[in-house]
Short mmCIF file of C-alpha atoms in Angstrom, two decimals:
data_model
loop_
_atom_site.label_atom_id
_atom_site.label_comp_id
_atom_site.label_asym_id
_atom_site.label_seq_id
_atom_site.Cartn_x
_atom_site.Cartn_y
_atom_site.Cartn_z
CA GLY A 1 -5.65 11.45 7.16
CA SER A 2 -9.09 9.96 6.99
CA SER A 3 -10.09 11.59 3.67
CA LYS A 4 -6.72 11.20 1.91
CA MET A 5 -5.75 7.54 1.66
CA VAL A 6 -3.80 5.16 -0.52
CA ARG A 7 -4.41 1.56 -1.42
CA GLU A 8 -3.04 -1.27 -3.52
CA ARG A 9 -5.67 -2.84 -5.75
CA PHE A 10 -4.71 -6.42 -6.59
CA THR A 11 -6.11 -9.60 -8.05
CA VAL A 12 -4.93 -12.85 -6.47
CA SER A 13 -3.20 -15.28 -8.82
CA GLY A 14 -1.32 -18.48 -8.20
CA GLY A 15 -3.77 -19.95 -5.72
CA THR A 16 -5.78 -18.99 -2.66
CA ARG A 17 -3.70 -17.78 0.30
CA THR A 18 -4.27 -17.05 3.97
CA ILE A 19 -2.58 -13.80 5.03
CA ALA A 20 -1.44 -13.27 8.64
CA SER A 21 0.40 -9.93 8.36
CA VAL A 22 0.99 -7.05 6.00
CA ALA A 23 4.25 -5.12 5.58
CA VAL A 24 4.49 -1.64 4.05
CA ARG A 25 7.40 0.68 3.37
CA LEU A 26 6.78 4.28 4.42
CA TYR A 27 7.56 6.94 7.01
CA ARG A 28 5.62 9.29 9.26
CA TYR A 29 5.86 12.94 8.28
CA SER A 30 3.70 14.48 11.01
CA GLY A 31 1.23 13.67 13.76
CA GLY A 32 0.96 10.77 16.16
CA SER A 33 -2.05 8.69 15.11
CA ASP A 34 -1.69 5.01 14.32
CA LEU A 35 -1.60 3.58 10.80
CA VAL A 36 -4.45 1.22 9.91
CA LEU A 37 -4.02 -1.48 7.25
CA GLY A 38 -7.25 -3.06 6.06
CA ILE A 39 -7.88 -5.62 3.34
CA TYR A 40 -11.18 -4.92 1.56
CA SER A 41 -13.15 -6.79 -1.07
CA SER A 42 -15.46 -5.30 -3.67
CA GLY A 43 -18.15 -3.09 -2.20
CA ASP A 44 -15.69 -1.77 0.40
CA VAL A 45 -16.19 -4.76 2.73
CA LEU A 46 -13.41 -5.18 5.31
CA GLN A 47 -12.08 -8.74 5.36
CA GLY A 48 -11.62 -9.82 8.97
CA SER A 49 -10.16 -7.04 11.12
CA ALA A 50 -7.65 -4.37 10.16
CA ALA A 51 -4.07 -4.35 11.43
CA THR A 52 -2.99 -1.33 13.45
CA ILE A 53 0.60 -0.15 13.65
CA SER A 54 1.48 2.28 16.43
CA ALA A 55 2.69 5.66 15.18
CA ALA A 56 5.59 5.37 17.63
CA ALA A 57 6.81 2.28 15.73
CA ILE A 58 7.03 4.20 12.45
CA PRO A 59 10.05 6.47 11.94
CA THR A 60 9.60 10.15 11.20
CA SER A 61 11.35 12.09 8.47
CA GLY A 62 11.11 15.45 6.75
CA ALA A 63 9.18 16.32 3.64
CA PRO A 64 10.13 14.40 0.50
CA ILE A 65 12.62 15.95 -1.87
CA ALA A 66 11.39 15.96 -5.47
CA GLY A 67 13.47 13.96 -7.93
CA ALA A 68 13.87 14.68 -11.62
CA ASP A 69 10.74 12.63 -12.37
CA GLY A 70 8.75 14.22 -9.53
CA SER A 71 8.71 11.11 -7.40
CA GLY A 72 11.43 12.04 -4.92
CA PRO A 73 13.76 9.68 -3.09
CA GLN A 74 12.43 7.32 -0.48
CA ARG A 75 13.80 9.47 2.31
CA GLY A 76 13.44 7.89 5.72
CA SER A 77 11.20 5.05 4.55
CA ARG A 78 11.24 1.82 6.55
CA TRP A 79 9.41 -1.49 6.40
CA VAL A 80 6.82 -1.90 9.16
CA ILE A 81 4.65 -4.95 9.76
CA GLY A 82 1.05 -5.07 10.96
CA ALA A 83 -0.33 -8.38 12.20
CA LEU A 84 -3.93 -9.01 11.24
CA PRO A 85 -6.00 -9.86 14.36
CA THR A 86 -7.51 -12.75 12.39
CA PRO A 87 -5.85 -14.24 9.27
CA VAL A 88 -7.60 -13.31 6.02
CA ASP A 89 -8.27 -15.72 3.15
CA LEU A 90 -7.52 -14.23 -0.27
CA THR A 91 -9.31 -16.24 -2.95
CA ASN A 92 -7.58 -16.98 -6.23
CA GLY A 93 -9.02 -14.80 -9.03
CA SER A 94 -10.65 -12.30 -6.65
CA THR A 95 -9.80 -8.60 -6.45
CA TYR A 96 -8.96 -6.99 -3.10
CA TYR A 97 -7.77 -3.62 -1.85
CA LEU A 98 -5.09 -3.10 0.81
CA ARG A 99 -6.03 0.32 2.22
CA LEU A 100 -3.77 2.48 4.38
CA SER A 101 -5.49 5.06 6.56
CA THR A 102 -4.99 7.17 9.69
CA ALA A 103 -6.64 10.04 11.56
CA SER A 104 -6.70 13.49 9.95
CA ASP A 105 -4.00 14.83 12.32
CA THR A 106 -1.31 12.53 10.89
CA THR A 107 0.48 12.24 7.55
CA TYR A 108 2.38 9.20 6.31
CA TRP A 109 4.44 9.20 3.11
CA CYS A 110 4.86 6.17 0.90
CA TYR A 111 6.42 5.91 -2.51
CA VAL A 112 5.32 3.95 -5.51
CA GLN A 113 7.56 1.69 -7.54
CA ARG A 114 7.09 2.16 -11.26
CA ARG A 115 7.57 -1.23 -12.88
CA LEU A 116 8.72 -0.23 -16.38
CA SER A 117 11.14 2.47 -15.19
CA TYR A 118 13.29 -0.13 -13.47
CA GLY A 119 13.46 -2.69 -16.28
CA TYR A 120 10.69 -4.88 -14.90
CA GLY A 121 9.20 -5.43 -18.34
CA ASN A 122 8.79 -9.17 -17.89
CA TYR A 123 6.76 -8.75 -14.66
CA THR A 124 8.17 -11.83 -12.98
CA ALA A 125 7.33 -12.45 -9.36
CA ALA A 126 10.98 -11.83 -8.47
CA THR A 127 10.96 -8.27 -9.81
CA ALA A 128 7.46 -6.78 -9.69
CA PHE A 129 3.98 -7.28 -8.30
CA SER A 130 2.20 -7.34 -11.65
CA ASP A 131 -1.25 -8.21 -10.27
CA GLY A 132 -1.90 -4.81 -8.69
CA VAL A 133 -1.76 -1.05 -8.91
CA ALA A 134 -1.38 1.78 -6.38
CA GLN A 135 -4.31 4.17 -6.03
CA LYS A 136 -5.22 7.30 -4.05
CA THR A 137 -8.32 9.13 -2.87
CA THR A 138 -8.74 12.66 -1.59
CA ASN A 139 -12.44 12.41 -0.74
CA GLY A 140 -12.63 9.58 1.78
CA GLY A 141 -12.84 6.78 -0.75
CA SER A 142 -15.74 7.63 -3.02
CA THR A 143 -13.31 8.12 -5.96
CA TRP A 144 -9.98 6.34 -6.45
CA THR A 145 -7.38 7.15 -9.13
CA ASP A 146 -3.99 5.67 -9.98
CA LEU A 147 -1.13 6.94 -7.82
CA GLY A 148 2.01 8.18 -9.53
CA SER A 149 2.81 9.69 -12.87
CA ALA A 150 2.08 6.63 -15.05
CA THR A 151 -1.33 4.99 -15.31
CA ASN A 152 -1.47 1.34 -14.20
CA GLN A 153 2.32 1.16 -13.72
CA ASN A 154 2.86 1.87 -10.03
CA ASP A 155 2.72 -0.28 -6.92
CA LEU A 156 2.91 0.54 -3.25
CA GLN A 157 5.82 -1.15 -1.55
CA VAL A 158 3.88 -3.87 0.26
CA ALA A 159 4.31 -7.51 1.16
CA PHE A 160 1.77 -10.03 2.36
CA LEU A 161 2.98 -12.55 4.92
CA VAL A 162 1.30 -15.91 4.51
CA ALA A 163 -0.05 -17.69 7.59
CA PRO A 164 1.79 -20.92 8.47
#
């Protein structure tokens, strides 16, 4: 909903990039409101315009089933892509926040990937997104904390599609 959100905090490395779309892996648990994907800079400033993905385009599934580590399997999750109305420039060395939000009548579930649990100790670009961390808020964004059971080890399953 609007008070409970997740985001990926990341610092751009490897050069400035222009992003045209954002992909996330998740599913819709309940409700019918659209998912909004916004890229924010420090001070909670939206960069360009947010992408909106229709709720109808996101598959539904039941409640997650807890796994041995409490994370649960990624039941029903699918990749969905939101095109940004205007491409966004991400400046090398700057920190940004990809925030996922929706109306309070709808719940989406996404799962974090814990880098060290899967042998991603070398943090190469081929195995892990080492420049970011998944976070959550339960109060509309005034306080953000790391998402998952390990501090600074989890990422949302996201991909940024570079503009041609």
